[in-house]
mmCIF file of C-alpha atoms in Angstrom:
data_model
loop_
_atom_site.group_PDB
_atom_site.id
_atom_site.type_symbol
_atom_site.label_atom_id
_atom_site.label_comp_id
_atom_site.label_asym_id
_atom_site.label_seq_id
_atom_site.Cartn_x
_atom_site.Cartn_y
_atom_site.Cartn_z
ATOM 1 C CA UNK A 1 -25.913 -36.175 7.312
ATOM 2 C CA UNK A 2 -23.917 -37.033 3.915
ATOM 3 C CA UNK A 3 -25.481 -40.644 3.997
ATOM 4 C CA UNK A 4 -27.224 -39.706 0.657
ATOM 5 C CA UNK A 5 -25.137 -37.067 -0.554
ATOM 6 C CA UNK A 6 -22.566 -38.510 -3.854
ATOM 7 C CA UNK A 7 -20.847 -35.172 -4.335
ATOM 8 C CA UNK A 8 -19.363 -33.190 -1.262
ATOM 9 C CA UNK A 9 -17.400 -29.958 -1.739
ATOM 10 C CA UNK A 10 -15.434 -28.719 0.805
ATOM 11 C CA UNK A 11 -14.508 -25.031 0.629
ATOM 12 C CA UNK A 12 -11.402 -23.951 2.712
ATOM 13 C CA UNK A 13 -10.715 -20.390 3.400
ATOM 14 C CA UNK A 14 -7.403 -20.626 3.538
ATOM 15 C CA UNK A 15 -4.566 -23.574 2.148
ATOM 16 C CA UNK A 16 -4.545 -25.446 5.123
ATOM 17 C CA UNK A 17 -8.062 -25.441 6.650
ATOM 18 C CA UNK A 18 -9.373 -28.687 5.224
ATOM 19 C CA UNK A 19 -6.657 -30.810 6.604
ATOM 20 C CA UNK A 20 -6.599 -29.462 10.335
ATOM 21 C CA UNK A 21 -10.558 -28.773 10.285
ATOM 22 C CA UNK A 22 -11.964 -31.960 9.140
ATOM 23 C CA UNK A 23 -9.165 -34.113 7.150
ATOM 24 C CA UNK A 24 -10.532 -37.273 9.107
ATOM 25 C CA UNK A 25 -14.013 -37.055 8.274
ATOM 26 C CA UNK A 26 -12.798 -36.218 4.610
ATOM 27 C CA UNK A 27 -10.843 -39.111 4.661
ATOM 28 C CA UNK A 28 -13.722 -41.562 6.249
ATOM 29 C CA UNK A 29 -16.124 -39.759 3.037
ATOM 30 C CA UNK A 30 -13.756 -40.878 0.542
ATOM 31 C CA UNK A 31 -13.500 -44.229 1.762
ATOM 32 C CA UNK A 32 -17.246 -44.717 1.736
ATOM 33 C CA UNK A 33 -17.110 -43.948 -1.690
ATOM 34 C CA UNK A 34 -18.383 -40.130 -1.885
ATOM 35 C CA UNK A 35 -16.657 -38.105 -4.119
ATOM 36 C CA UNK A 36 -15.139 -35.231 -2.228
ATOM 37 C CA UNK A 37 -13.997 -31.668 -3.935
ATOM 38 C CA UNK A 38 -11.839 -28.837 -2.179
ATOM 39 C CA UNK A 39 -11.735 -25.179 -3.332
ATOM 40 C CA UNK A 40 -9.365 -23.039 -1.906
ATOM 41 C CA UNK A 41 -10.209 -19.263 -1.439
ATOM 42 C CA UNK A 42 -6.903 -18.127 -0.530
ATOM 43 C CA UNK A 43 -3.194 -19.196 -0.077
ATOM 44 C CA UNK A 44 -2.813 -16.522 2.365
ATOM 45 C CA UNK A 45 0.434 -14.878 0.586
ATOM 46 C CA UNK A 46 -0.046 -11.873 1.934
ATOM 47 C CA UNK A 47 -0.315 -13.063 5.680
ATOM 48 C CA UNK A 48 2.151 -16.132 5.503
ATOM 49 C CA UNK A 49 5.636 -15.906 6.806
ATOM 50 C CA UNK A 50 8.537 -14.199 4.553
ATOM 51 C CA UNK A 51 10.058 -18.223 4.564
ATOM 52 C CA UNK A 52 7.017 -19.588 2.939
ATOM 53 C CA UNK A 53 7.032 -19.414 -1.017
ATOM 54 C CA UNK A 54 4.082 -19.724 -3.052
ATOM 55 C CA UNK A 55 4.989 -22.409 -5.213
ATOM 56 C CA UNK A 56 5.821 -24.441 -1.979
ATOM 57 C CA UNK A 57 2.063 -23.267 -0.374
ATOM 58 C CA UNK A 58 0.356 -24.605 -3.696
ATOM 59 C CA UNK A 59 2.487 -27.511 -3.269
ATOM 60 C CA UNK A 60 1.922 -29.042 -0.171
ATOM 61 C CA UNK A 61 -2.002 -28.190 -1.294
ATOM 62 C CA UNK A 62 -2.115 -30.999 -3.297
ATOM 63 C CA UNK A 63 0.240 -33.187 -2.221
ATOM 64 C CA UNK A 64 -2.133 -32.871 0.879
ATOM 65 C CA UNK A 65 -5.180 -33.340 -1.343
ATOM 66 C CA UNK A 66 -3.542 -36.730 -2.482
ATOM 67 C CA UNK A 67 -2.404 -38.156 0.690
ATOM 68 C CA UNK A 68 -6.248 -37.696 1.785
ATOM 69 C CA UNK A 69 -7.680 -39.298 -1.802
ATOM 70 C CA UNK A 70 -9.291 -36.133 -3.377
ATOM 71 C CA UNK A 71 -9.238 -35.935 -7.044
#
């Protein structure tokens, strides 16, 4: 399906949906060489726990983001 496909974007409705969804085959993309692009609709603020801070959320976002190779 992505054999000929350079660009991929990956849009994630919430902060953590790209990494428990499909962070493997995100990781095996990048790897082959495709560049791979996340938006992120929501950080779920509203919803998350009282413990969770933004600025930790939007955090552990990109650290995420990193660990898998995006950009």
């Amino acid at each position: 399906m992505f054999n000929k496909a350079k660009k991929i974007l990956i849009i994630s409705a919430h902060a953590d949906d790209m990494e428990i969804g499909c962070g493997g085959t995100v990781y095996k993309l990048i790897k082959e060489g495709k560049d791979v692009y996340q938006v992120v609709l929501s950080f779920n603020l509203k919803g998350a726990s009282k413990k969770f801070k933004e600025a930790d959320i939007r955090r552990e976002v990109y650290e995420s983001a990193k660990i898998l190779g995006l950009k």
